[in-house]
Coordinates of C-alpha atoms in Angstrom, one line a residue:
M1 CA -30.9 1.8 -45.5
A2 CA -28.0 3.6 -47.1
C3 CA -24.6 2.4 -48.5
C4 CA -21.2 3.6 -47.4
R5 CA -19.5 3.9 -50.8
S6 CA -16.0 3.9 -49.4
C7 CA -16.2 0.4 -47.9
N8 CA -19.2 -1.2 -49.7
V9 CA -21.0 -1.9 -46.5
E10 CA -24.6 -1.0 -45.7
Y11 CA -25.2 1.0 -42.5
A12 CA -28.3 2.0 -40.6
I13 CA -29.4 5.5 -39.9
L14 CA -30.7 5.9 -36.3
P15 CA -31.3 8.4 -33.7
V16 CA -29.5 8.6 -30.4
T17 CA -32.3 10.6 -28.7
A18 CA -35.8 11.6 -29.6
S19 CA -34.7 14.9 -30.9
P20 CA -34.7 16.4 -34.4
A21 CA -31.0 15.6 -34.8
L22 CA -30.7 12.0 -35.9
H23 CA -27.5 10.1 -36.2
F24 CA -25.9 7.2 -38.0
L25 CA -23.0 5.0 -37.2
G26 CA -19.7 5.4 -38.9
C27 CA -18.9 2.7 -41.4
F28 CA -16.3 0.0 -41.1
S29 CA -15.6 -3.0 -43.3
L30 CA -16.6 -6.5 -42.2
Q31 CA -13.0 -7.5 -42.3
D32 CA -12.0 -4.7 -39.9
R33 CA -14.8 -5.8 -37.5
L34 CA -13.7 -9.5 -37.5
A35 CA -10.1 -8.6 -36.9
D36 CA -11.0 -7.7 -33.3
S37 CA -14.5 -8.7 -32.6
L38 CA -14.5 -7.9 -28.9
N39 CA -13.1 -4.4 -29.2
Y40 CA -14.3 -3.1 -32.5
I41 CA -17.4 -1.4 -30.9
Q42 CA -15.0 1.2 -29.4
Q43 CA -14.4 2.5 -32.9
Y44 CA -18.1 3.5 -33.4
T45 CA -18.5 7.2 -34.3
Y46 CA -21.6 9.2 -34.6
Q47 CA -22.2 11.8 -37.2
S48 CA -25.1 14.2 -37.7
Y49 CA -27.7 13.3 -40.3
P50 CA -30.7 15.4 -41.5
A51 CA -33.9 14.2 -39.9
A52 CA -35.7 14.6 -43.2
N53 CA -33.7 11.8 -44.6
F54 CA -34.5 9.3 -42.0
E55 CA -37.0 6.9 -43.3
V56 CA -39.1 6.3 -40.2
P57 CA -40.3 9.3 -38.1
Y58 CA -39.1 8.1 -34.8
T59 CA -39.2 11.6 -33.4
I60 CA -43.0 11.6 -33.5
D61 CA -44.7 11.0 -30.2
P62 CA -48.1 9.4 -31.0
T63 CA -49.5 10.4 -27.6
A64 CA -49.9 13.9 -29.0
Y65 CA -52.9 12.6 -30.8
L66 CA -54.6 10.8 -27.8
G67 CA -56.9 13.7 -26.9
A68 CA -59.2 12.8 -24.0
A69 CA -58.2 9.2 -23.9
A70 CA -55.2 9.9 -21.6
G71 CA -54.9 12.0 -18.5
P72 CA -55.0 11.8 -14.7
T73 CA -57.5 8.9 -14.5
N74 CA -56.0 6.7 -17.2
G75 CA -52.3 7.5 -16.9
T76 CA -50.2 8.8 -19.9
W77 CA -47.7 7.5 -22.4
R78 CA -44.7 9.4 -23.8
V79 CA -41.9 8.5 -26.2
V80 CA -38.6 9.2 -24.4
G81 CA -35.9 7.8 -26.8
N82 CA -34.8 5.2 -29.2
S83 CA -33.5 1.7 -28.6
G84 CA -31.2 1.9 -31.6
S85 CA -32.2 -1.6 -32.7
T86 CA -35.3 -3.7 -32.2
P87 CA -34.8 -5.3 -28.7
V88 CA -36.0 -8.8 -28.0
H89 CA -34.6 -8.8 -24.5
A90 CA -34.5 -6.0 -21.9
L91 CA -32.6 -6.4 -18.6
P92 CA -32.3 -3.3 -16.3
F93 CA -29.7 -2.6 -13.6
T94 CA -29.4 -0.4 -10.6
N95 CA -27.2 2.1 -12.4
E96 CA -30.2 2.8 -14.7
L97 CA -28.7 1.0 -17.6
V98 CA -30.7 -1.5 -19.7
L99 CA -29.0 -4.3 -21.7
F100 CA -30.9 -4.8 -24.9
M101 CA -30.4 -8.0 -27.0
Q102 CA -31.9 -8.7 -30.4
R103 CA -32.0 -11.0 -33.3
T104 CA -29.6 -10.2 -36.1
S105 CA -30.6 -9.1 -39.6
N106 CA -30.3 -12.3 -41.5
S107 CA -30.6 -14.0 -44.8
N108 CA -34.3 -15.0 -44.4
G109 CA -35.4 -11.7 -45.9
S110 CA -35.6 -9.7 -42.7
S111 CA -34.4 -6.1 -42.9
Y112 CA -33.8 -4.0 -39.8
D113 CA -32.9 -0.4 -39.0
S114 CA -30.1 -1.4 -36.7
F115 CA -26.6 -0.3 -35.6
L116 CA -24.6 -1.4 -38.5
N117 CA -25.5 -4.0 -41.1
V118 CA -22.6 -5.9 -42.7
D119 CA -21.9 -8.7 -45.1
N120 CA -24.4 -7.6 -47.8
N121 CA -27.0 -6.8 -45.1
T122 CA -27.1 -10.3 -43.7
Q123 CA -25.8 -9.5 -40.3
S124 CA -26.2 -6.7 -37.7
E125 CA -25.0 -6.0 -34.2
I126 CA -26.5 -8.1 -31.5
A127 CA -27.0 -5.8 -28.4
A128 CA -27.1 -2.3 -27.0
I129 CA -26.7 -0.6 -23.7
Y130 CA -29.5 1.9 -23.1
N131 CA -29.2 4.6 -20.5
M132 CA -32.5 5.5 -18.8
T133 CA -31.1 8.6 -17.3
D134 CA -30.5 10.5 -20.6
N135 CA -32.2 8.0 -23.0
T136 CA -29.2 7.4 -25.1
F137 CA -27.7 4.1 -26.3
R138 CA -24.4 2.6 -27.4
P139 CA -23.8 -0.6 -29.4
F140 CA -22.6 -3.7 -27.4
H141 CA -21.2 -6.9 -28.7
I142 CA -21.9 -10.4 -27.4
T143 CA -20.1 -13.1 -29.4
E144 CA -22.1 -16.1 -28.3
H145 CA -25.5 -15.5 -29.9
P146 CA -27.9 -14.6 -27.0
F147 CA -31.1 -14.4 -29.1
C148 CA -34.1 -16.1 -27.3
S149 CA -32.1 -16.9 -24.2
A150 CA -33.3 -16.7 -20.6
Q151 CA -32.2 -13.8 -18.4
T152 CA -32.4 -12.5 -14.8
L153 CA -30.3 -10.7 -12.2
L154 CA -27.9 -12.6 -9.9
P155 CA -28.2 -11.9 -6.2
N156 CA -25.3 -9.4 -6.5
G157 CA -27.0 -7.4 -9.2
Q158 CA -25.2 -8.7 -12.2
G159 CA -27.1 -10.0 -15.2
I160 CA -27.1 -13.7 -16.2
I161 CA -28.0 -14.8 -19.7
V162 CA -28.7 -18.5 -20.3
G163 CA -28.7 -20.3 -23.7
G164 CA -29.3 -18.6 -27.0
D165 CA -29.3 -19.2 -30.7
P166 CA -27.3 -21.5 -33.1
L167 CA -28.2 -19.7 -36.4
N168 CA -27.2 -16.6 -38.4
L169 CA -23.6 -16.9 -37.3
I170 CA -20.4 -15.2 -38.7
E171 CA -17.1 -16.9 -37.9
G172 CA -15.1 -14.9 -35.4
F173 CA -17.9 -12.5 -34.9
L174 CA -21.0 -14.4 -33.8
T175 CA -20.9 -18.0 -32.6
N176 CA -23.4 -20.6 -31.4
G177 CA -24.9 -19.6 -28.0
L178 CA -27.2 -22.5 -27.4
Q179 CA -25.3 -24.0 -24.4
T180 CA -23.6 -20.8 -23.2
V181 CA -24.1 -19.0 -19.8
R182 CA -22.8 -15.4 -19.7
V183 CA -22.6 -12.9 -16.9
F184 CA -23.0 -9.2 -17.6
D185 CA -21.3 -6.7 -15.3
P186 CA -23.2 -3.4 -15.3
A187 CA -20.4 -1.5 -13.5
T188 CA -17.8 -2.2 -16.2
Q189 CA -20.3 -2.8 -19.0
T190 CA -18.5 -6.0 -20.0
Y191 CA -19.5 -9.7 -20.0
Q192 CA -17.8 -13.0 -19.6
V193 CA -18.7 -16.6 -20.4
V194 CA -19.0 -18.5 -17.1
G195 CA -20.3 -21.9 -18.2
E196 CA -21.5 -24.3 -20.9
M197 CA -24.6 -26.4 -20.3
E198 CA -24.9 -30.1 -21.1
R199 CA -27.4 -29.5 -23.9
G200 CA -28.6 -26.5 -25.9
R201 CA -31.4 -24.3 -24.6
W202 CA -33.4 -22.1 -26.9
Y203 CA -36.5 -20.6 -25.2
P204 CA -35.6 -21.7 -21.7
S205 CA -36.5 -20.2 -18.3
V206 CA -34.4 -19.2 -15.3
T207 CA -35.2 -18.2 -11.8
V208 CA -33.3 -17.4 -8.6
L209 CA -33.9 -20.0 -5.9
A210 CA -34.1 -19.2 -2.1
D211 CA -30.4 -20.0 -1.6
G212 CA -29.4 -17.6 -4.4
D213 CA -28.6 -20.4 -6.9
L214 CA -30.2 -20.5 -10.4
L215 CA -32.8 -22.9 -11.6
I216 CA -32.6 -23.4 -15.4
V217 CA -35.6 -25.2 -17.0
G218 CA -36.6 -26.4 -20.5
G219 CA -35.9 -24.9 -23.9
M220 CA -35.1 -26.6 -27.2
Q221 CA -31.8 -27.8 -28.6
Q222 CA -32.2 -26.0 -31.9
E223 CA -34.0 -23.0 -33.3
A224 CA -37.3 -24.3 -34.4
G225 CA -40.0 -21.9 -33.3
G226 CA -43.1 -23.5 -31.8
W227 CA -45.3 -26.2 -33.1
A228 CA -47.1 -23.6 -35.2
A229 CA -44.1 -21.4 -36.2
D230 CA -41.8 -24.1 -37.4
E231 CA -43.4 -27.5 -37.3
S232 CA -40.7 -29.7 -38.7
P233 CA -37.1 -28.9 -37.6
S234 CA -34.6 -29.9 -40.3
T235 CA -32.7 -32.3 -38.0
T236 CA -35.6 -34.1 -36.4
S237 CA -36.3 -37.7 -37.3
Q238 CA -39.8 -37.6 -35.8
P239 CA -43.0 -36.9 -37.6
T240 CA -44.1 -33.3 -38.0
V241 CA -45.0 -31.9 -34.6
K242 CA -48.7 -31.1 -34.2
C243 CA -50.5 -29.4 -31.4
A244 CA -52.7 -31.8 -29.3
P245 CA -53.9 -31.9 -25.7
N246 CA -51.3 -33.3 -23.3
T247 CA -50.9 -37.0 -23.8
G248 CA -48.5 -37.8 -21.0
G249 CA -45.3 -38.2 -23.0
S250 CA -43.1 -36.3 -25.4
I251 CA -43.0 -37.0 -29.1
A252 CA -40.0 -34.8 -29.6
D253 CA -36.8 -36.0 -31.1
P254 CA -34.1 -36.0 -28.4
S255 CA -32.0 -33.7 -30.5
Y256 CA -34.9 -31.2 -30.6
D257 CA -36.7 -30.9 -27.3
N258 CA -34.9 -30.4 -23.9
P259 CA -37.3 -31.4 -21.1
T260 CA -34.6 -31.1 -18.4
Y261 CA -33.5 -28.7 -15.6
Q262 CA -30.1 -27.8 -14.2
I263 CA -29.1 -25.9 -11.1
M264 CA -26.3 -23.3 -11.4
S265 CA -24.3 -21.9 -8.4
S266 CA -24.5 -18.1 -8.3
T267 CA -21.0 -17.9 -6.8
N268 CA -18.8 -20.4 -8.7
Y269 CA -21.2 -21.0 -11.7
S270 CA -20.9 -24.8 -11.4
L271 CA -23.7 -26.7 -13.1
S272 CA -25.6 -29.8 -11.9
P273 CA -26.3 -32.6 -14.3
A274 CA -29.3 -32.1 -16.6
L275 CA -32.2 -34.1 -15.2
T276 CA -35.6 -34.8 -17.0
L277 CA -38.8 -33.1 -15.7
T278 CA -42.0 -35.1 -16.2
I279 CA -44.1 -32.0 -16.5
L280 CA -42.1 -30.9 -19.5
L281 CA -42.6 -34.3 -21.2
Q282 CA -46.4 -34.1 -20.5
S283 CA -46.8 -30.5 -21.7
W284 CA -45.0 -30.9 -25.0
P285 CA -45.1 -29.2 -27.5
I286 CA -46.3 -26.0 -25.8
N287 CA -43.8 -25.8 -23.0
S288 CA -41.2 -23.2 -24.1
Y289 CA -40.4 -20.4 -21.6
P290 CA -42.3 -22.2 -18.8
F291 CA -43.4 -20.0 -16.0
L292 CA -41.4 -20.3 -12.7
A293 CA -41.7 -18.8 -9.2
Q294 CA -40.0 -19.5 -5.9
L295 CA -42.8 -19.9 -3.4
P296 CA -42.9 -19.1 0.3
Q297 CA -43.5 -22.7 1.3
G298 CA -40.1 -23.6 -0.2
S299 CA -41.1 -25.2 -3.5
V300 CA -41.1 -23.7 -7.0
L301 CA -44.3 -23.2 -9.0
I302 CA -43.9 -24.4 -12.6
I303 CA -46.5 -23.8 -15.3
A304 CA -45.9 -25.7 -18.6
G305 CA -48.5 -25.8 -21.2
S306 CA -51.8 -26.1 -19.3
L307 CA -50.2 -28.1 -16.4
M308 CA -49.1 -26.7 -13.0
D309 CA -47.2 -28.2 -10.1
T310 CA -45.1 -27.2 -7.1
L311 CA -41.7 -29.0 -7.0
L312 CA -38.8 -29.2 -4.7
F313 CA -35.6 -29.0 -6.9
G314 CA -32.3 -30.5 -6.0
V315 CA -29.1 -31.4 -7.9
D316 CA -30.2 -35.1 -7.6
G317 CA -33.8 -34.7 -8.7
A318 CA -37.1 -32.9 -8.3
S319 CA -40.0 -34.0 -6.1
R320 CA -43.6 -32.8 -5.6
D321 CA -44.3 -30.6 -2.7
N322 CA -47.2 -32.5 -0.9
S323 CA -47.9 -29.5 1.3
T324 CA -49.4 -27.5 -1.6
G325 CA -51.8 -30.2 -2.8
M326 CA -52.9 -30.8 -6.4
L327 CA -53.2 -27.7 -8.6
P328 CA -55.8 -27.4 -11.3
T329 CA -55.2 -27.7 -15.0
L330 CA -55.6 -24.4 -16.9
P331 CA -58.3 -24.4 -19.7
V332 CA -55.6 -23.8 -22.4
P333 CA -51.8 -23.9 -22.7
V334 CA -50.3 -20.6 -21.7
N335 CA -46.6 -20.8 -22.7
Y336 CA -45.0 -20.0 -26.1
P337 CA -46.5 -19.7 -28.7
M338 CA -49.8 -19.3 -26.9
S339 CA -48.0 -16.7 -24.7
A340 CA -50.1 -15.5 -21.9
A341 CA -48.8 -13.1 -19.3
F342 CA -47.8 -14.3 -15.8
T343 CA -46.9 -12.9 -12.4
L344 CA -46.8 -13.8 -8.8
M345 CA -49.1 -11.5 -6.9
P346 CA -47.9 -9.4 -3.9
L347 CA -46.9 -11.3 -0.8
Q348 CA -48.0 -9.9 2.6
G349 CA -47.6 -11.1 6.2
P350 CA -48.4 -12.6 8.5
D351 CA -49.0 -15.6 6.3
Y352 CA -47.4 -14.6 3.0
N353 CA -49.9 -16.7 1.0
A354 CA -48.9 -16.8 -2.6
S355 CA -51.3 -16.4 -5.5
A356 CA -50.4 -16.7 -9.2
F357 CA -52.0 -14.7 -12.0
V358 CA -52.2 -15.6 -15.7
A359 CA -53.9 -13.3 -18.3
G360 CA -54.6 -13.6 -22.0
G361 CA -52.8 -15.9 -24.4
N362 CA -55.4 -17.8 -26.5
D363 CA -58.9 -19.1 -25.9
E364 CA -58.3 -22.1 -28.2
Y365 CA -56.3 -25.1 -27.2
C366 CA -54.4 -25.2 -30.5
A367 CA -54.4 -21.7 -31.7
N368 CA -52.8 -20.3 -34.9
A369 CA -52.1 -17.0 -36.6
M370 CA -55.8 -16.4 -37.2
S371 CA -57.0 -17.3 -33.7
A372 CA -58.4 -14.6 -31.4
G373 CA -56.2 -13.7 -28.5
G374 CA -57.1 -14.8 -25.0
S375 CA -60.0 -12.9 -23.4
K376 CA -59.7 -14.2 -19.8
S377 CA -57.5 -14.1 -16.7
W378 CA -57.1 -16.6 -14.0
L379 CA -56.1 -15.9 -10.4
F380 CA -55.4 -18.9 -8.1
D381 CA -54.0 -19.4 -4.6
V382 CA -50.9 -21.7 -4.6
S383 CA -50.3 -21.7 -0.8
P384 CA -50.5 -25.0 1.2
G385 CA -54.0 -26.1 2.1
A386 CA -55.7 -23.4 0.1
D387 CA -58.6 -23.6 -2.3
H388 CA -56.7 -23.7 -5.6
S389 CA -59.8 -23.0 -7.8
L390 CA -59.3 -20.7 -10.7
I391 CA -60.9 -17.3 -10.3
E392 CA -61.8 -16.4 -14.0
E393 CA -62.4 -12.9 -15.1
A394 CA -62.8 -11.2 -18.5
L395 CA -60.2 -8.9 -20.1
S396 CA -61.3 -5.7 -21.8
F397 CA -59.7 -7.0 -25.1
P398 CA -58.4 -10.3 -26.4
R399 CA -54.6 -10.2 -25.9
V400 CA -51.8 -12.6 -26.7
M401 CA -48.1 -11.8 -25.8
G402 CA -49.2 -9.3 -23.1
E403 CA -46.8 -8.1 -20.4
M404 CA -47.9 -7.8 -16.7
T405 CA -46.0 -5.5 -14.4
L406 CA -46.5 -5.3 -10.6
L407 CA -47.1 -1.7 -9.6
P408 CA -46.0 -0.5 -6.1
D409 CA -49.6 0.0 -5.0
G410 CA -50.4 -3.7 -5.6
R411 CA -52.2 -3.3 -8.9
V412 CA -51.1 -5.1 -12.1
F413 CA -50.5 -3.2 -15.3
L414 CA -51.1 -5.1 -18.6
C415 CA -49.8 -3.9 -21.9
N416 CA -48.3 -4.9 -25.3
G417 CA -49.4 -7.8 -27.4
A418 CA -51.9 -8.6 -30.2
Q419 CA -55.6 -9.2 -30.4
V420 CA -55.2 -11.9 -33.1
G421 CA -52.7 -14.8 -33.5
I422 CA -49.9 -16.4 -31.6
A423 CA -46.3 -15.6 -30.8
G424 CA -43.7 -16.3 -33.5
G425 CA -42.2 -14.9 -36.6
A426 CA -38.8 -14.2 -38.2
G427 CA -38.6 -10.5 -38.2
P428 CA -40.4 -7.4 -39.6
N429 CA -43.6 -8.2 -41.5
E430 CA -43.2 -11.9 -40.7
D431 CA -45.4 -12.2 -37.7
D432 CA -47.9 -14.8 -36.6
A433 CA -50.0 -12.1 -34.9
S434 CA -51.8 -8.9 -35.9
N435 CA -54.1 -6.1 -34.5
G436 CA -51.9 -4.6 -31.8
A437 CA -53.6 -4.4 -28.3
T438 CA -52.4 -0.8 -27.6
I439 CA -54.8 0.1 -24.8
G440 CA -53.4 -0.8 -21.4
E441 CA -55.4 -2.4 -18.7
I442 CA -55.0 -2.4 -14.9
Y443 CA -56.1 -5.2 -12.5
D444 CA -57.1 -4.1 -9.0
P445 CA -57.3 -7.1 -6.7
S446 CA -58.9 -5.0 -4.0
K447 CA -62.1 -4.7 -6.1
P448 CA -64.9 -7.3 -6.3
V449 CA -64.4 -10.2 -8.7
G450 CA -65.7 -9.2 -12.1
Q451 CA -64.9 -5.5 -11.6
R452 CA -61.1 -5.7 -11.3
W453 CA -60.0 -5.0 -14.8
S454 CA -60.2 -1.5 -16.2
Q455 CA -58.9 0.2 -19.3
V456 CA -56.3 2.9 -19.2
A457 CA -54.4 5.0 -21.8
D458 CA -53.7 4.0 -25.3
S459 CA -50.0 3.8 -26.3
M460 CA -50.9 4.0 -30.0
I461 CA -47.9 1.9 -30.9
W462 CA -48.3 -1.7 -31.8
R463 CA -46.0 -3.9 -29.6
L464 CA -46.2 -7.4 -31.1
Y465 CA -43.8 -10.3 -31.0
H466 CA -40.5 -9.5 -29.1
S467 CA -41.7 -6.6 -27.0
E468 CA -40.7 -5.7 -23.4
A469 CA -42.0 -3.9 -20.3
F470 CA -40.7 -3.5 -16.8
L471 CA -41.1 -1.3 -13.7
T472 CA -38.7 1.6 -13.3
S473 CA -37.3 3.2 -10.1
N474 CA -39.6 6.1 -10.8
A475 CA -42.7 3.8 -10.4
E476 CA -43.4 4.1 -14.2
V477 CA -43.4 1.3 -16.8
F478 CA -40.6 1.2 -19.4
V479 CA -41.8 -0.3 -22.8
S480 CA -39.8 -1.2 -25.8
G481 CA -39.5 -3.5 -28.8
S482 CA -41.8 -5.1 -31.3
E483 CA -39.6 -6.9 -33.8
S484 CA -42.6 -7.6 -36.0
T485 CA -43.0 -3.8 -36.8
D486 CA -39.3 -3.0 -36.5
E487 CA -40.1 -0.6 -33.7
H488 CA -37.4 1.5 -32.1
R489 CA -39.4 4.0 -30.0
V490 CA -39.0 3.6 -26.2
Q491 CA -42.1 4.6 -24.2
I492 CA -42.8 5.3 -20.6
Y493 CA -46.3 4.7 -19.1
T494 CA -47.0 6.9 -16.1
P495 CA -49.8 5.5 -14.0
D496 CA -52.6 7.5 -12.6
Y497 CA -51.1 7.6 -9.1
L498 CA -48.6 10.2 -10.2
Y499 CA -51.4 12.5 -11.4
T500 CA -53.3 12.8 -8.2
S501 CA -53.3 16.0 -6.1
N502 CA -51.9 14.0 -3.2
P503 CA -48.2 14.8 -2.4
R504 CA -45.5 12.4 -3.4
P505 CA -43.3 10.9 -0.6
V506 CA -39.6 11.2 -0.8
I507 CA -37.2 8.7 0.7
T508 CA -34.4 10.7 2.4
A509 CA -32.4 7.9 4.0
V510 CA -32.3 4.1 4.4
N511 CA -30.4 2.8 7.4
G512 CA -29.5 -0.8 6.7
S513 CA -26.5 -2.9 7.4
A514 CA -23.0 -2.9 6.0
Q515 CA -22.9 -3.7 2.3
T516 CA -21.4 -6.9 1.0
A517 CA -18.5 -6.4 -1.4
G518 CA -19.5 -7.0 -5.0
V519 CA -23.1 -5.9 -4.8
Y520 CA -23.7 -3.2 -7.4
D521 CA -25.0 0.4 -7.0
V522 CA -27.5 -0.1 -4.1
D523 CA -28.6 2.5 -1.6
A524 CA -28.6 0.0 1.3
Q525 CA -28.3 -3.6 2.3
V526 CA -30.5 -5.5 4.7
G527 CA -30.7 -9.1 5.9
Y528 CA -33.7 -11.2 6.6
S529 CA -36.1 -10.6 9.6
Q530 CA -34.2 -7.4 10.3
N531 CA -35.5 -4.0 11.4
F532 CA -34.3 -1.1 9.3
T533 CA -35.1 2.6 9.3
I534 CA -36.5 4.7 6.4
G535 CA -36.5 8.4 6.5
F536 CA -39.0 10.2 4.4
S537 CA -40.3 13.7 3.7
G538 CA -43.1 15.4 1.7
V539 CA -45.8 13.6 3.7
T540 CA -46.5 13.1 7.3
T541 CA -47.3 9.4 7.2
L542 CA -47.1 6.3 5.0
D543 CA -49.8 3.7 4.3
R544 CA -47.7 1.1 2.3
V545 CA -44.1 0.1 2.0
V546 CA -43.0 -2.5 -0.5
F547 CA -40.0 -4.3 -2.0
N548 CA -40.4 -4.8 -5.8
R549 CA -37.7 -7.0 -7.2
L550 CA -35.8 -5.5 -10.1
V551 CA -36.6 -7.5 -13.2
G552 CA -36.5 -7.3 -17.0
S553 CA -38.5 -8.9 -19.7
T554 CA -38.3 -11.1 -22.8
H555 CA -41.0 -12.9 -24.6
G556 CA -43.5 -11.7 -22.0
V557 CA -41.6 -13.5 -19.2
H558 CA -40.6 -11.3 -16.2
A559 CA -38.3 -13.8 -14.5
D560 CA -38.4 -13.4 -10.7
Q561 CA -41.0 -10.7 -10.6
R562 CA -42.4 -10.3 -7.1
Q563 CA -43.5 -7.8 -4.5
I564 CA -43.3 -8.0 -0.7
V565 CA -45.4 -5.8 1.5
L566 CA -43.4 -4.8 4.6
D567 CA -44.6 -4.5 8.1
C568 CA -43.7 -1.0 9.4
S569 CA -44.2 1.2 12.4
V570 CA -44.5 4.8 11.1
T571 CA -44.1 8.1 12.8
T572 CA -43.7 11.6 11.3
G573 CA -40.7 11.4 8.9
T574 CA -39.6 7.9 10.0
A575 CA -40.6 4.3 9.4
I576 CA -39.1 1.3 11.1
C577 CA -39.8 -1.7 8.9
S578 CA -39.1 -5.4 9.2
S579 CA -37.4 -7.0 6.2
P580 CA -38.9 -10.3 4.8
P581 CA -38.8 -13.1 7.3
N582 CA -36.9 -15.6 5.1
N583 CA -35.3 -16.2 1.7
Y584 CA -38.3 -18.2 0.4
I585 CA -40.6 -15.2 0.6
A586 CA -37.9 -13.0 -1.0
P587 CA -34.9 -14.7 -2.6
P588 CA -31.7 -12.8 -2.3
G589 CA -31.1 -10.1 -4.7
V590 CA -31.8 -6.5 -5.6
Y591 CA -35.2 -4.9 -4.8
M592 CA -36.7 -1.5 -5.3
L593 CA -38.0 0.0 -2.1
F594 CA -41.1 2.2 -2.5
V595 CA -43.0 4.1 0.2
L596 CA -46.6 5.2 -0.5
N597 CA -48.9 7.7 0.9
Q598 CA -52.6 7.7 -0.2
G599 CA -51.6 5.5 -3.0
V600 CA -48.8 7.7 -4.4
P601 CA -45.4 6.0 -4.5
S602 CA -42.0 7.6 -4.0
R603 CA -39.1 7.2 -6.3
A604 CA -37.4 3.9 -5.3
K605 CA -34.2 3.3 -3.4
Y606 CA -32.3 0.2 -4.5
I607 CA -31.9 -2.4 -1.6
S608 CA -29.7 -5.4 -1.6
L609 CA -31.4 -8.3 0.3
Q610 CA -28.7 -10.8 1.1
L611 CA -28.3 -14.1 3.1
A612 CA -26.2 -14.2 6.2
G613 CA -25.5 -17.3 8.3
T614 CA -27.6 -20.4 7.9
M615 CA -30.5 -20.4 5.5
T616 CA -34.1 -21.6 6.1
K617 CA -34.3 -25.3 5.5
L618 CA -36.5 -26.9 2.9
P619 CA -39.8 -28.5 4.0
A620 CA -39.7 -32.2 4.4
T621 CA -43.0 -33.0 2.8
A622 CA -42.0 -34.3 -0.6
T623 CA -42.6 -37.3 -2.9
A624 CA -40.9 -38.3 -6.1
G625 CA -42.5 -36.7 -9.2

């Protein structure tokens, strides 16, 4: 860090691109910033600064030292730019922008290289907009503190940010965001507050339901970490929280835990009353960032702690979906701070049976900072009438806080995380985990059980607590973050399928329907159970066509991640495909369309899948739960 002598404020030196020319932000006084907290970011100026004076060598691409570990069979990593701060949240959009949100530098001793640190280095900017096209960033301000919120994309392609943080505030600059719901517009690069929830939510989850509305679940009403990271919140009247197997009821102070859900309209942003969920009471205290997934049968899969259920959610209550049957209990809790990785596996007709996949976390029921990361994965069918038994397989490495990304070819890429510890920590060098798991792994469900996991290239950068990963429109994986190590380097993982000798298909046209006003930067729009035409070149035929939902990442949670395999009739240069049959298989929103030939995916086209007319009705098989 360096000091701007003219205004007695510290500033951070940071690069705009991964080039020898590094930059720092012009310096303004705290008083100037607070005078117009919403518009001050327009005053930022960049000035050249010698690379030799920058204290962290961000221009170094560690993949130069990989040797034989990377290549056509393992994929490769490359550093493409700098995030500017240490992102905790990453939310991508169809215009190739990414909204980064972070924790602020604060008075607990943390020190960041960030945009601009003010007030005697106790506060920093809260967000950035990163451009994936040229790998540059610009600072962005969100007044209502969004740290540790939930995030996803609305059906129209805008971002929604639910909940946040009540601490490390500056009057007029950064306010309590615990109850706030915000919508980010990627076209104008602005945001607005659209609602206030009944109770605070820190570490909640959100998912888009089949009708396009939002399900908001769980969280805590104050920043208190997990049972291991911060066992006794300052305002609780209950005894110190300790980890123990599920006992069937919550011991949390009502002012601390928030075992409720709400439904928010995606059109007028109205919020239903907050109603208690039994599974959140039963899974306390390891139920933060519960895993959610809209299922083809109409209900929503929820995983909280080690418990799983499929529920039908309404504004008046939630009931169990009897058609699914009872799901097993996982061997250990998998949510924060145990922090396993989760995804729904690809859905394919004619039955569109859904399987859920959980990997890593911890092998101990009550892990701590010295516990080994989880060494197993579990695949299980959650479709009605199926055998729900857990298919357990061994990972190549123990891993907690991993990230799973659905690749267009149906495989799952696992990266990031640590080999020891749990999630948690308050900034650089204050982590509850260590020994970064830098070697990626790929899970191939087409192989026999026990042979599905394989190692791929080594990123050589630790990505510990508060890291992110998501699929890009180029069929690569974008990786950023690691607050624990104050990491700014942005990496791209290129899978092996882009290194084969097989030609890469090119989508030349998508003939959908007329686009709905207000849907952002998409190449085409389609409805449900609709035939649409794809033109392609570079190859003579296709062997796979998929919709991958555009999703971001925070705390290892990839809200709404899913892939739908489309049924297509292919001739030379043309494919006539059927869109998903209904909105439970693929909730409305923005998807990336990939076409593949011999396992090689095209660059994606962005498709808006939207409801028209009446929607599929919910199943009638439900009981109170």
